[in-house]
Amino acid sequence: MRTKSFFATAAVLLLLSLATAAALFAKGASSRRTAEDAPSVVQQIALDKLAHRTDDGAAPVVYFTRDISATGMLRLYDALGWDAAGKTGVKISTGEPPASNYLRPALIKDTVQKVRGTIVECNTAYGGSRASNAMHKRVAKDHGFLDIADFDLLDEDGVMTIPVSGGLRLKEDYVGSHFRNYDSFLIISHFKGHSMAGFGGAIKNISIGFGSGTSSGKSGKAWIHSGGKSLSNPWGGQQLAFCEAMADAAKGVCASLGMYGNGPQHIAFINVLNRLSVDCDCDGNPAEPDMHDIGIVASLDPLAIDQASVDMIYIAPDSASLRRRIESRQGMHTLEAGAQIGLGSRSYRLVEIP
């Protein structure tokens, strides 16, 4: 009888322990979701201290707002004065499950619908939950993007090439074949750290982001990661070659959309500086941010918008972790390479939008 009583008591205690553990796990997950979806706590940074800010009238404009909301983003987009002509793709990151810091649909919805946009993405080169067409579409649905717009995997039906002129590493860029189906692209990037690039913003979104995944047979992502050495293996390349190849691929994309011609420019950029983790949205379990949010920036120049974003990180007093991540991966070299090949301008005029 004592033995039966002992085991009965032990079973009850075990069930109670499991229930408690489950409750704590659920509470932790709920707390994380609440933190991600809660209104931003935006810090005040000294905008007059931005390293590459200028009053030169020839420099591109970067618009800035501290209002990290759907209204703030739409106001910033309107300030650009850019016409999303024809069929427009909105390039985002759908975010790796289960807990990445991807931009929430509620934040981008009004701007996506303003341009009558289709959300576009490409599959990954590293496996995960977005490596195949079916899995990636499921993630896009689970993360709520199908509730606000149509969704298109650009590399679902294969690959196309874009020429790169004057690149340091690449002469051509490999992107999803559906790229040719769009007249314009609005690039909405979550600015944050990255385990390989140091940081990810507009340049990474139009280079690695537009690069075809390994599921397509010829991976533009592997091509960039390897510095133009491999279309199948993204691992083991030289770091500086990777940074330079990102700048090359970004220039190829921008050139294909009229950025350097005399006609209309068919690409524009928005960076959101919130949930500023040292890890990218391709990480399903990123480090929790240890700095406050900053705001949203928008520009017609991909180099200027990323330089302004980096400058803002560097004057934020609580940004030590993210600065270390950028420097440890030689992230600044992407900006240096971009300037060298004429991707855009590192100097910019800043216009704050209330």
XYZ file of C-alpha atoms in Angstrom:
354
model
C 0.000 0.000 0.000
C 2.820 2.363 0.859
C 4.459 1.617 -2.499
C 1.221 2.364 -4.374
C 0.742 5.554 -2.351
C 4.305 6.629 -3.116
C 3.894 6.121 -6.848
C 0.513 7.841 -6.848
C 1.983 10.853 -5.054
C 4.950 10.904 -7.441
C 2.638 10.801 -10.439
C 0.615 13.729 -9.127
C 3.768 15.742 -8.478
C 5.064 14.948 -11.975
C 1.807 16.076 -13.570
C 1.867 19.263 -11.524
C 5.475 19.923 -12.565
C 4.645 19.401 -16.236
C 1.628 21.651 -15.982
C 3.709 24.349 -14.284
C 6.429 24.070 -16.919
C 3.871 24.301 -19.711
C 2.305 27.352 -18.113
C 5.671 29.049 -17.745
C 6.573 28.254 -21.364
C 3.255 29.640 -22.567
C 3.709 32.714 -20.414
C 7.206 33.241 -21.831
C 6.005 32.852 -25.409
C 3.088 35.160 -24.721
C 5.406 37.729 -23.132
C 7.665 37.601 -26.177
C 4.758 38.074 -28.578
C 3.508 40.953 -26.460
C 6.956 42.573 -26.505
C 7.195 42.211 -30.272
C 3.732 43.586 -30.963
C 3.642 46.317 -28.319
C 4.065 49.995 -29.269
C 7.728 50.917 -29.684
C 9.727 52.628 -26.981
C 11.597 55.074 -29.200
C 14.748 56.734 -27.961
C 15.744 60.301 -28.742
C 18.991 60.427 -30.709
C 21.018 63.528 -31.548
C 20.352 63.835 -35.272
C 22.913 66.636 -35.624
C 25.621 64.082 -34.749
C 24.996 61.769 -37.711
C 28.383 61.112 -39.294
C 27.407 61.321 -42.963
C 24.654 63.935 -42.757
C 25.251 66.930 -45.011
C 23.591 70.146 -46.165
C 24.850 69.634 -49.716
C 21.867 70.124 -51.999
C 23.192 67.485 -54.396
C 23.052 64.718 -51.765
C 20.070 62.344 -51.727
C 17.379 62.893 -49.119
C 16.704 60.423 -46.325
C 13.367 61.019 -44.612
C 13.048 60.083 -40.945
C 10.225 59.673 -38.465
C 10.244 58.499 -34.859
C 6.663 57.277 -35.317
C 6.969 53.511 -35.752
C 3.396 52.829 -36.775
C 1.384 52.138 -39.904
C 0.515 55.844 -40.032
C 4.146 56.869 -39.589
C 5.308 54.572 -42.391
C 2.633 55.793 -44.771
C 3.473 59.414 -43.998
C 7.121 58.713 -44.743
C 6.261 56.943 -47.996
C 4.180 59.934 -49.106
C 7.113 62.250 -48.363
C 9.221 60.386 -50.926
C 7.038 61.634 -53.771
C 7.771 58.385 -55.602
C 5.340 56.883 -58.100
C 4.898 53.123 -57.822
C 4.200 52.735 -61.523
C 2.638 49.612 -62.971
C 2.663 46.254 -61.242
C 4.512 46.725 -57.945
C 6.268 44.157 -55.808
C 6.883 44.886 -52.142
C 10.040 43.073 -51.030
C 10.065 42.118 -47.362
C 11.399 39.278 -45.237
C 8.682 36.824 -44.282
C 10.722 35.834 -41.212
C 11.968 32.452 -40.059
C 9.731 30.650 -37.506
C 9.187 30.385 -34.652
C 10.162 33.741 -33.099
C 11.985 36.028 -35.544
C 11.555 39.804 -35.523
C 10.051 40.179 -39.007
C 8.006 43.316 -39.620
C 4.422 42.624 -38.621
C 1.714 42.832 -41.317
C -0.199 45.449 -39.330
C 2.774 47.813 -39.589
C 3.218 47.563 -43.359
C -0.373 46.943 -44.480
C -1.387 50.532 -45.309
C 1.766 51.210 -47.296
C 1.577 47.907 -49.190
C -2.023 48.605 -50.117
C -1.231 52.218 -51.015
C 0.997 50.967 -53.864
C -1.431 48.126 -54.702
C 1.530 45.881 -54.022
C 2.154 42.159 -54.182
C 4.428 40.938 -51.383
C 7.426 39.172 -52.925
C 10.144 36.923 -51.520
C 12.610 34.186 -52.536
C 13.434 30.880 -50.896
C 16.427 30.458 -48.609
C 19.851 28.926 -49.208
C 20.328 27.545 -45.694
C 17.383 25.205 -45.203
C 14.932 26.144 -42.491
C 11.190 26.571 -42.888
C 11.374 28.704 -46.046
C 13.616 26.569 -48.263
C 10.862 25.139 -50.485
C 7.885 26.698 -52.229
C 5.221 24.920 -50.187
C 6.899 25.522 -46.830
C 7.614 29.170 -47.589
C 4.040 29.845 -48.654
C 2.870 28.267 -45.412
C 5.123 30.570 -43.388
C 3.829 33.607 -45.292
C 0.284 32.536 -44.448
C 1.049 31.741 -40.819
C 2.748 35.125 -40.354
C -0.304 36.953 -41.679
C 1.028 38.365 -44.945
C -1.620 36.693 -47.091
C -4.232 38.612 -45.103
C -2.986 41.968 -46.407
C -1.855 41.314 -49.999
C -1.167 38.759 -52.698
C 2.090 36.838 -52.267
C 4.582 35.743 -54.930
C 7.700 33.603 -54.590
C 9.917 35.110 -57.261
C 12.032 31.957 -57.677
C 9.139 29.477 -57.675
C 9.545 28.830 -61.418
C 13.283 29.279 -61.800
C 15.971 31.906 -62.225
C 16.872 34.847 -64.447
C 20.079 36.860 -64.629
C 20.621 40.602 -64.275
C 23.831 42.157 -65.627
C 26.132 43.917 -63.162
C 28.221 46.759 -64.559
C 31.425 47.808 -62.806
C 31.126 45.300 -59.970
C 34.036 44.260 -57.781
C 33.092 40.567 -57.727
C 30.087 39.929 -59.953
C 29.286 40.438 -63.616
C 25.781 39.065 -63.275
C 23.224 38.509 -60.539
C 20.823 35.557 -60.237
C 17.290 36.425 -59.125
C 13.919 34.682 -59.203
C 12.418 34.561 -62.696
C 9.217 36.320 -61.583
C 11.316 39.471 -61.081
C 10.652 40.316 -64.729
C 6.892 40.373 -64.095
C 7.064 43.606 -62.080
C 7.413 47.214 -63.182
C 8.378 48.659 -59.783
C 9.559 47.514 -56.375
C 9.119 49.042 -52.941
C 11.756 47.613 -50.596
C 10.605 47.497 -46.961
C 13.448 46.248 -44.779
C 13.721 45.536 -41.081
C 17.096 47.035 -40.171
C 18.930 44.873 -37.609
C 22.110 42.902 -37.071
C 23.121 39.847 -39.058
C 25.308 36.905 -38.112
C 27.165 36.944 -41.444
C 26.769 40.446 -42.945
C 27.003 42.389 -39.676
C 23.783 44.223 -40.452
C 20.876 43.850 -42.818
C 18.980 46.690 -44.451
C 18.078 47.808 -47.956
C 21.279 46.593 -49.644
C 20.992 43.108 -48.206
C 17.277 42.956 -49.039
C 17.838 43.660 -52.743
C 20.950 41.485 -53.050
C 20.633 38.374 -50.867
C 16.882 38.984 -50.573
C 16.231 38.941 -54.325
C 18.764 36.139 -54.847
C 17.196 32.833 -55.820
C 17.254 30.029 -53.250
C 18.892 26.637 -53.575
C 15.493 25.121 -54.479
C 15.737 26.795 -57.886
C 18.869 24.906 -58.955
C 20.982 28.030 -59.393
C 21.143 29.938 -56.133
C 21.734 33.676 -56.352
C 22.102 33.670 -52.593
C 24.965 31.173 -52.797
C 26.447 33.196 -55.674
C 26.633 36.316 -53.494
C 27.749 34.557 -50.306
C 30.600 32.915 -52.212
C 31.674 36.142 -53.887
C 30.719 34.814 -57.310
C 32.357 31.390 -56.919
C 29.429 28.985 -56.505
C 25.761 28.729 -57.477
C 25.094 25.948 -54.987
C 27.250 26.379 -51.872
C 26.797 29.534 -49.772
C 29.351 28.522 -47.136
C 33.061 29.151 -46.762
C 33.495 32.258 -48.881
C 35.748 35.177 -47.970
C 34.045 37.840 -45.874
C 35.140 40.895 -47.863
C 34.208 39.169 -51.122
C 30.732 38.527 -49.683
C 30.311 42.184 -48.690
C 31.467 43.367 -52.118
C 29.207 40.896 -53.924
C 26.199 42.229 -51.990
C 26.989 45.741 -53.207
C 27.476 44.450 -56.768
C 24.162 42.580 -56.808
C 22.338 45.571 -55.324
C 23.681 47.805 -58.079
C 22.571 45.322 -60.728
C 19.030 45.337 -59.343
C 18.905 49.134 -59.112
C 20.267 49.568 -62.645
C 17.602 47.214 -64.012
C 14.944 49.446 -62.430
C 16.141 52.729 -63.906
C 18.059 54.173 -60.969
C 21.007 55.395 -63.029
C 19.213 56.483 -66.199
C 17.410 59.656 -67.230
C 13.958 58.136 -66.982
C 11.795 57.369 -63.939
C 13.233 55.302 -61.091
C 11.221 52.194 -60.344
C 12.606 51.312 -56.924
C 12.294 52.966 -53.497
C 13.384 52.033 -49.989
C 12.033 52.037 -46.423
C 14.022 50.795 -43.395
C 12.386 50.186 -40.015
C 14.749 50.486 -37.039
C 12.850 48.535 -34.398
C 13.468 45.268 -32.540
C 17.172 45.961 -33.051
C 18.573 42.511 -32.348
C 22.111 41.534 -33.320
C 20.475 38.698 -35.299
C 18.621 38.706 -38.584
C 15.004 37.763 -39.307
C 16.403 34.610 -40.945
C 17.127 33.454 -37.379
C 14.084 31.803 -35.869
C 15.372 32.334 -32.319
C 17.250 35.639 -32.353
C 18.911 37.313 -29.415
C 16.546 39.644 -27.611
C 17.283 43.297 -28.488
C 19.151 45.197 -25.792
C 18.651 48.675 -27.260
C 15.606 50.861 -27.797
C 13.912 51.420 -31.132
C 14.847 54.453 -33.257
C 12.325 55.065 -36.039
C 11.703 54.633 -39.763
C 13.742 56.022 -42.665
C 12.922 56.230 -46.377
C 14.934 57.200 -49.445
C 15.376 56.685 -53.165
C 19.042 55.789 -52.574
C 19.846 52.347 -51.079
C 23.330 53.317 -49.934
C 22.191 56.551 -48.325
C 19.366 54.865 -46.407
C 21.631 52.129 -45.053
C 24.363 54.621 -44.164
C 21.835 56.783 -42.321
C 20.555 53.706 -40.484
C 24.079 52.726 -39.435
C 24.834 56.319 -38.389
C 21.757 56.292 -36.169
C 22.868 53.046 -34.546
C 26.294 54.504 -33.851
C 24.989 57.587 -32.016
C 22.484 55.611 -29.933
C 23.928 55.254 -26.414
C 22.639 51.699 -25.921
C 23.898 50.212 -29.207
C 27.143 48.565 -28.077
C 26.039 45.007 -28.920
C 24.882 45.876 -32.417
C 27.990 47.965 -33.103
C 30.153 45.021 -32.103
C 28.206 42.735 -34.424
C 28.626 45.137 -37.366
C 32.338 45.584 -36.772
C 33.075 41.908 -36.107
C 31.636 41.013 -39.552
C 33.278 43.979 -41.348
C 29.809 45.225 -42.201
C 31.024 48.730 -43.024
C 32.832 47.300 -46.031
C 29.498 46.771 -47.801
C 28.921 50.525 -47.599
C 32.486 51.247 -48.705
C 32.142 48.889 -51.662
C 28.804 50.417 -52.597
C 30.365 53.874 -52.742
C 33.310 52.550 -54.768
C 31.126 51.063 -57.517
C 28.595 53.902 -57.641
C 25.673 52.136 -55.999
C 24.667 55.407 -54.358
C 25.856 58.059 -51.931
C 27.049 57.636 -48.360
C 26.345 61.325 -47.722
C 22.717 62.342 -47.333
C 20.416 65.158 -46.336
C 18.119 64.243 -43.454
C 14.538 65.502 -43.336
C 12.573 64.685 -40.201
C 8.844 64.083 -40.642
C 6.856 64.570 -37.403
